[in-house]
Amino acid sequence: MAVKGFRSVIFVALLLLFAGIVRPATREIYPDPAQAKPEIAAALKTAAQTHRRILLDFGGNWCGDCQVLDIYFHNAENRPILDANFVLVHVNVGEYDANLDLAARYGIPLQRGVPALAVLSETGKLLYSQKGGEFESMRRLDASAVTRFLVQWKPAKQGCSVMVVNC
């Protein structure tokens, strides 16, 4: 009987150890929530100097769809569009208990889920805020959805159509 109990303890210990090893890895995309306001202020300065827009990405490091969105932002097709046209700021909402004032200021209804995006002009004017949870299920979308979004909201350059990707 004692051997059976010992085996059970070993089995449970191995299960717990294995569960810790195979936990999905999450990257730390979203900085400490306290960094959001200073990072937005810095992004506004950079955007004004470089004539780019500010892209606010509200989410959390725990959010799988936020991780997918970040992968899509930085893939081979989207990275050049993002870098040339936007200053990206990740706004950490914690467990929906941080930066609620920023979400409200930029018209982001967090009750619809994250990730949620807002686009600001180089002067800080709100141009777009995600109202309907369009990106909250990123795992069901592909990178082309992000490409379309970036192209739609990139600033128009002199003599270019907004819908031209490489303009």
PDB file of C-alpha atoms in Angstrom:
ATOM      1  CA  MET A   1       0.000   0.000   0.000  1.00  0.00           C
ATOM      2  CA  ALA A   2       2.841   2.396   0.817  1.00  0.00           C
ATOM      3  CA  VAL A   3       4.442   1.748  -2.585  1.00  0.00           C
ATOM      4  CA  LYS A   4       1.174   2.576  -4.338  1.00  0.00           C
ATOM      5  CA  GLY A   5       0.911   5.862  -2.437  1.00  0.00           C
ATOM      6  CA  PHE A   6       4.533   6.685  -3.230  1.00  0.00           C
ATOM      7  CA  ARG A   7       3.916   6.009  -6.937  1.00  0.00           C
ATOM      8  CA  SER A   8       0.906   8.314  -6.855  1.00  0.00           C
ATOM      9  CA  VAL A   9       2.966  11.094  -5.305  1.00  0.00           C
ATOM     10  CA  ILE A  10       5.719  10.621  -7.899  1.00  0.00           C
ATOM     11  CA  PHE A  11       3.136  10.564 -10.700  1.00  0.00           C
ATOM     12  CA  VAL A  12       1.525  13.807  -9.511  1.00  0.00           C
ATOM     13  CA  ALA A  13       4.934  15.440  -9.067  1.00  0.00           C
ATOM     14  CA  LEU A  14       5.926  14.457 -12.614  1.00  0.00           C
ATOM     15  CA  LEU A  15       2.638  15.796 -13.970  1.00  0.00           C
ATOM     16  CA  LEU A  16       3.189  19.123 -12.233  1.00  0.00           C
ATOM     17  CA  LEU A  17       6.769  19.282 -13.458  1.00  0.00           C
ATOM     18  CA  PHE A  18       5.719  18.439 -17.007  1.00  0.00           C
ATOM     19  CA  ALA A  19       2.907  21.008 -16.906  1.00  0.00           C
ATOM     20  CA  GLY A  20       5.438  23.684 -15.938  1.00  0.00           C
ATOM     21  CA  ILE A  21       7.776  22.730 -18.761  1.00  0.00           C
ATOM     22  CA  VAL A  22       5.223  22.770 -21.567  1.00  0.00           C
ATOM     23  CA  ARG A  23       3.433  25.960 -20.619  1.00  0.00           C
ATOM     24  CA  PRO A  24       3.032  28.160 -23.678  1.00  0.00           C
ATOM     25  CA  ALA A  25       5.735  30.779 -23.887  1.00  0.00           C
ATOM     26  CA  THR A  26       4.580  34.363 -23.909  1.00  0.00           C
ATOM     27  CA  ARG A  27       6.781  37.200 -24.959  1.00  0.00           C
ATOM     28  CA  GLU A  28       6.818  40.383 -22.938  1.00  0.00           C
ATOM     29  CA  ILE A  29       5.334  42.659 -25.590  1.00  0.00           C
ATOM     30  CA  TYR A  30       3.521  45.048 -23.278  1.00  0.00           C
ATOM     31  CA  PRO A  31       5.690  47.047 -20.860  1.00  0.00           C
ATOM     32  CA  ASP A  32       4.772  47.888 -17.300  1.00  0.00           C
ATOM     33  CA  PRO A  33       1.427  49.730 -17.326  1.00  0.00           C
ATOM     34  CA  ALA A  34       3.073  52.838 -15.832  1.00  0.00           C
ATOM     35  CA  GLN A  35       5.101  53.249 -19.040  1.00  0.00           C
ATOM     36  CA  ALA A  36       2.069  53.880 -21.276  1.00  0.00           C
ATOM     37  CA  LYS A  37       1.708  57.637 -20.770  1.00  0.00           C
ATOM     38  CA  PRO A  38       5.431  58.442 -21.149  1.00  0.00           C
ATOM     39  CA  GLU A  39       5.647  56.167 -24.200  1.00  0.00           C
ATOM     40  CA  ILE A  40       2.657  57.872 -25.835  1.00  0.00           C
ATOM     41  CA  ALA A  41       4.240  61.277 -25.154  1.00  0.00           C
ATOM     42  CA  ALA A  42       7.519  60.103 -26.724  1.00  0.00           C
ATOM     43  CA  ALA A  43       5.629  58.615 -29.683  1.00  0.00           C
ATOM     44  CA  LEU A  44       3.886  61.944 -30.292  1.00  0.00           C
ATOM     45  CA  LYS A  45       7.259  63.702 -30.486  1.00  0.00           C
ATOM     46  CA  THR A  46       8.693  61.064 -32.815  1.00  0.00           C
ATOM     47  CA  ALA A  47       5.582  61.049 -35.007  1.00  0.00           C
ATOM     48  CA  ALA A  48       5.641  64.841 -35.356  1.00  0.00           C
ATOM     49  CA  GLN A  49       9.304  64.784 -36.396  1.00  0.00           C
ATOM     50  CA  THR A  50       8.950  61.861 -38.816  1.00  0.00           C
ATOM     51  CA  HIS A  51       5.426  62.526 -40.161  1.00  0.00           C
ATOM     52  CA  ARG A  52       4.146  59.140 -39.073  1.00  0.00           C
ATOM     53  CA  ARG A  53       1.002  58.144 -37.227  1.00  0.00           C
ATOM     54  CA  ILE A  54       0.814  56.640 -33.761  1.00  0.00           C
ATOM     55  CA  LEU A  55      -0.609  53.143 -33.471  1.00  0.00           C
ATOM     56  CA  LEU A  56      -1.797  52.305 -29.959  1.00  0.00           C
ATOM     57  CA  ASP A  57      -2.081  48.581 -29.276  1.00  0.00           C
ATOM     58  CA  PHE A  58      -4.073  47.920 -26.088  1.00  0.00           C
ATOM     59  CA  GLY A  59      -3.541  44.443 -24.648  1.00  0.00           C
ATOM     60  CA  GLY A  60      -1.651  42.291 -22.193  1.00  0.00           C
ATOM     61  CA  ASN A  61       1.177  39.787 -22.184  1.00  0.00           C
ATOM     62  CA  TRP A  62      -1.257  37.073 -21.077  1.00  0.00           C
ATOM     63  CA  CYS A  63      -3.360  37.550 -24.238  1.00  0.00           C
ATOM     64  CA  GLY A  64      -2.761  34.963 -26.970  1.00  0.00           C
ATOM     65  CA  ASP A  65      -4.476  37.075 -29.631  1.00  0.00           C
ATOM     66  CA  CYS A  66      -2.226  40.012 -28.677  1.00  0.00           C
ATOM     67  CA  GLN A  67       0.802  37.787 -29.214  1.00  0.00           C
ATOM     68  CA  VAL A  68      -0.508  36.779 -32.658  1.00  0.00           C
ATOM     69  CA  LEU A  69      -1.157  40.411 -33.603  1.00  0.00           C
ATOM     70  CA  ASP A  70       2.407  41.337 -32.677  1.00  0.00           C
ATOM     71  CA  ILE A  71       3.761  38.484 -34.800  1.00  0.00           C
ATOM     72  CA  TYR A  72       1.667  39.740 -37.731  1.00  0.00           C
ATOM     73  CA  PHE A  73       2.842  43.338 -37.172  1.00  0.00           C
ATOM     74  CA  HIS A  74       6.441  42.187 -37.498  1.00  0.00           C
ATOM     75  CA  ASN A  75       6.219  39.689 -40.358  1.00  0.00           C
ATOM     76  CA  ALA A  76       8.080  40.322 -43.624  1.00  0.00           C
ATOM     77  CA  GLU A  77       5.135  41.993 -45.360  1.00  0.00           C
ATOM     78  CA  ASN A  78       3.840  44.180 -42.538  1.00  0.00           C
ATOM     79  CA  ARG A  79       7.041  45.281 -40.797  1.00  0.00           C
ATOM     80  CA  PRO A  80       8.099  47.713 -43.577  1.00  0.00           C
ATOM     81  CA  ILE A  81       4.613  49.271 -43.683  1.00  0.00           C
ATOM     82  CA  LEU A  82       4.530  49.573 -39.895  1.00  0.00           C
ATOM     83  CA  ASP A  83       8.027  51.039 -39.570  1.00  0.00           C
ATOM     84  CA  ALA A  84       7.621  53.553 -42.407  1.00  0.00           C
ATOM     85  CA  ASN A  85       4.216  54.854 -41.369  1.00  0.00           C
ATOM     86  CA  PHE A  86       3.592  54.316 -37.652  1.00  0.00           C
ATOM     87  CA  VAL A  87       5.095  54.682 -34.216  1.00  0.00           C
ATOM     88  CA  LEU A  88       3.813  51.634 -32.354  1.00  0.00           C
ATOM     89  CA  VAL A  89       3.000  51.909 -28.643  1.00  0.00           C
ATOM     90  CA  HIS A  90       1.933  48.855 -26.675  1.00  0.00           C
ATOM     91  CA  VAL A  91      -0.460  49.879 -23.887  1.00  0.00           C
ATOM     92  CA  ASN A  92      -0.644  47.280 -21.117  1.00  0.00           C
ATOM     93  CA  VAL A  93      -4.153  46.995 -19.693  1.00  0.00           C
ATOM     94  CA  GLY A  94      -3.085  44.491 -17.039  1.00  0.00           C
ATOM     95  CA  GLU A  95      -5.986  42.195 -16.240  1.00  0.00           C
ATOM     96  CA  TYR A  96      -8.369  44.923 -17.453  1.00  0.00           C
ATOM     97  CA  ASP A  97      -7.371  46.978 -14.417  1.00  0.00           C
ATOM     98  CA  ALA A  98      -4.670  49.283 -15.818  1.00  0.00           C
ATOM     99  CA  ASN A  99      -4.694  52.239 -18.211  1.00  0.00           C
ATOM    100  CA  LEU A 100      -8.479  52.314 -18.256  1.00  0.00           C
ATOM    101  CA  ASP A 101      -8.269  56.110 -18.477  1.00  0.00           C
ATOM    102  CA  LEU A 102      -6.220  55.841 -21.690  1.00  0.00           C
ATOM    103  CA  ALA A 103      -8.649  53.328 -23.157  1.00  0.00           C
ATOM    104  CA  ALA A 104     -11.523  55.717 -22.422  1.00  0.00           C
ATOM    105  CA  ARG A 105      -9.602  58.725 -23.782  1.00  0.00           C
ATOM    106  CA  TYR A 106      -8.970  56.941 -27.073  1.00  0.00           C
ATOM    107  CA  GLY A 107     -12.430  55.403 -27.369  1.00  0.00           C
ATOM    108  CA  ILE A 108     -11.414  51.798 -26.764  1.00  0.00           C
ATOM    109  CA  PRO A 109     -14.230  49.720 -25.212  1.00  0.00           C
ATOM    110  CA  LEU A 110     -12.130  47.163 -23.320  1.00  0.00           C
ATOM    111  CA  GLN A 111     -15.225  45.123 -22.494  1.00  0.00           C
ATOM    112  CA  ARG A 112     -15.092  43.995 -26.152  1.00  0.00           C
ATOM    113  CA  GLY A 113     -11.695  42.423 -25.520  1.00  0.00           C
ATOM    114  CA  VAL A 114      -8.099  42.856 -26.574  1.00  0.00           C
ATOM    115  CA  PRO A 115      -6.101  43.414 -28.622  1.00  0.00           C
ATOM    116  CA  ALA A 116      -7.713  46.728 -29.458  1.00  0.00           C
ATOM    117  CA  LEU A 117      -6.183  49.394 -31.673  1.00  0.00           C
ATOM    118  CA  ALA A 118      -6.337  53.166 -31.980  1.00  0.00           C
ATOM    119  CA  VAL A 119      -4.663  55.343 -34.600  1.00  0.00           C
ATOM    120  CA  LEU A 120      -3.589  58.919 -33.877  1.00  0.00           C
ATOM    121  CA  SER A 121      -2.395  61.561 -36.290  1.00  0.00           C
ATOM    122  CA  GLU A 122       1.106  62.947 -35.888  1.00  0.00           C
ATOM    123  CA  THR A 123      -0.481  65.756 -33.844  1.00  0.00           C
ATOM    124  CA  GLY A 124      -2.300  63.345 -31.526  1.00  0.00           C
ATOM    125  CA  LYS A 125      -5.771  63.618 -33.055  1.00  0.00           C
ATOM    126  CA  LEU A 126      -7.754  60.389 -32.758  1.00  0.00           C
ATOM    127  CA  LEU A 127      -8.358  59.058 -36.274  1.00  0.00           C
ATOM    128  CA  TYR A 128      -9.614  55.568 -35.468  1.00  0.00           C
ATOM    129  CA  SER A 129     -10.529  53.509 -32.444  1.00  0.00           C
ATOM    130  CA  GLN A 130     -11.589  49.919 -32.555  1.00  0.00           C
ATOM    131  CA  LYS A 131     -15.175  49.769 -31.353  1.00  0.00           C
ATOM    132  CA  GLY A 132     -16.343  46.292 -32.299  1.00  0.00           C
ATOM    133  CA  GLY A 133     -13.577  43.949 -31.171  1.00  0.00           C
ATOM    134  CA  GLU A 134     -12.328  43.538 -34.738  1.00  0.00           C
ATOM    135  CA  PHE A 135      -8.949  42.141 -33.710  1.00  0.00           C
ATOM    136  CA  GLU A 136      -9.899  40.345 -30.509  1.00  0.00           C
ATOM    137  CA  SER A 137      -9.885  37.008 -32.375  1.00  0.00           C
ATOM    138  CA  MET A 138      -6.550  37.402 -34.171  1.00  0.00           C
ATOM    139  CA  ARG A 139      -6.000  33.654 -34.111  1.00  0.00           C
ATOM    140  CA  ARG A 140      -8.858  33.332 -36.595  1.00  0.00           C
ATOM    141  CA  LEU A 141      -7.484  36.036 -38.897  1.00  0.00           C
ATOM    142  CA  ASP A 142      -4.389  36.018 -41.031  1.00  0.00           C
ATOM    143  CA  ALA A 143      -1.591  38.506 -41.569  1.00  0.00           C
ATOM    144  CA  SER A 144      -3.385  40.036 -44.562  1.00  0.00           C
ATOM    145  CA  ALA A 145      -6.036  41.490 -42.204  1.00  0.00           C
ATOM    146  CA  VAL A 146      -3.245  43.418 -40.485  1.00  0.00           C
ATOM    147  CA  THR A 147      -1.797  44.457 -43.856  1.00  0.00           C
ATOM    148  CA  ARG A 148      -5.170  45.871 -44.927  1.00  0.00           C
ATOM    149  CA  PHE A 149      -5.485  47.754 -41.638  1.00  0.00           C
ATOM    150  CA  LEU A 150      -1.992  49.262 -41.852  1.00  0.00           C
ATOM    151  CA  VAL A 151      -2.459  50.307 -45.476  1.00  0.00           C
ATOM    152  CA  GLN A 152      -5.861  51.823 -44.726  1.00  0.00           C
ATOM    153  CA  TRP A 153      -4.561  53.928 -41.831  1.00  0.00           C
ATOM    154  CA  LYS A 154      -1.080  54.890 -42.977  1.00  0.00           C
ATOM    155  CA  PRO A 155      -0.672  58.597 -43.735  1.00  0.00           C
ATOM    156  CA  ALA A 156      -1.171  59.578 -47.357  1.00  0.00           C
ATOM    157  CA  LYS A 157       2.018  60.852 -48.931  1.00  0.00           C
ATOM    158  CA  GLN A 158       2.070  63.630 -51.517  1.00  0.00           C
ATOM    159  CA  GLY A 159       1.045  62.196 -54.903  1.00  0.00           C
ATOM    160  CA  CYS A 160       0.169  58.760 -53.510  1.00  0.00           C
ATOM    161  CA  SER A 161      -3.053  56.882 -53.081  1.00  0.00           C
ATOM    162  CA  VAL A 162      -3.700  55.779 -49.499  1.00  0.00           C
ATOM    163  CA  MET A 163      -4.361  52.241 -50.730  1.00  0.00           C
ATOM    164  CA  VAL A 164      -0.956  51.766 -52.387  1.00  0.00           C
ATOM    165  CA  VAL A 165       1.153  49.568 -50.111  1.00  0.00           C
ATOM    166  CA  ASN A 166       4.647  50.676 -51.169  1.00  0.00           C
ATOM    167  CA  CYS A 167       4.012  54.358 -51.717  1.00  0.00           C
TER     168      CYS A 167
END
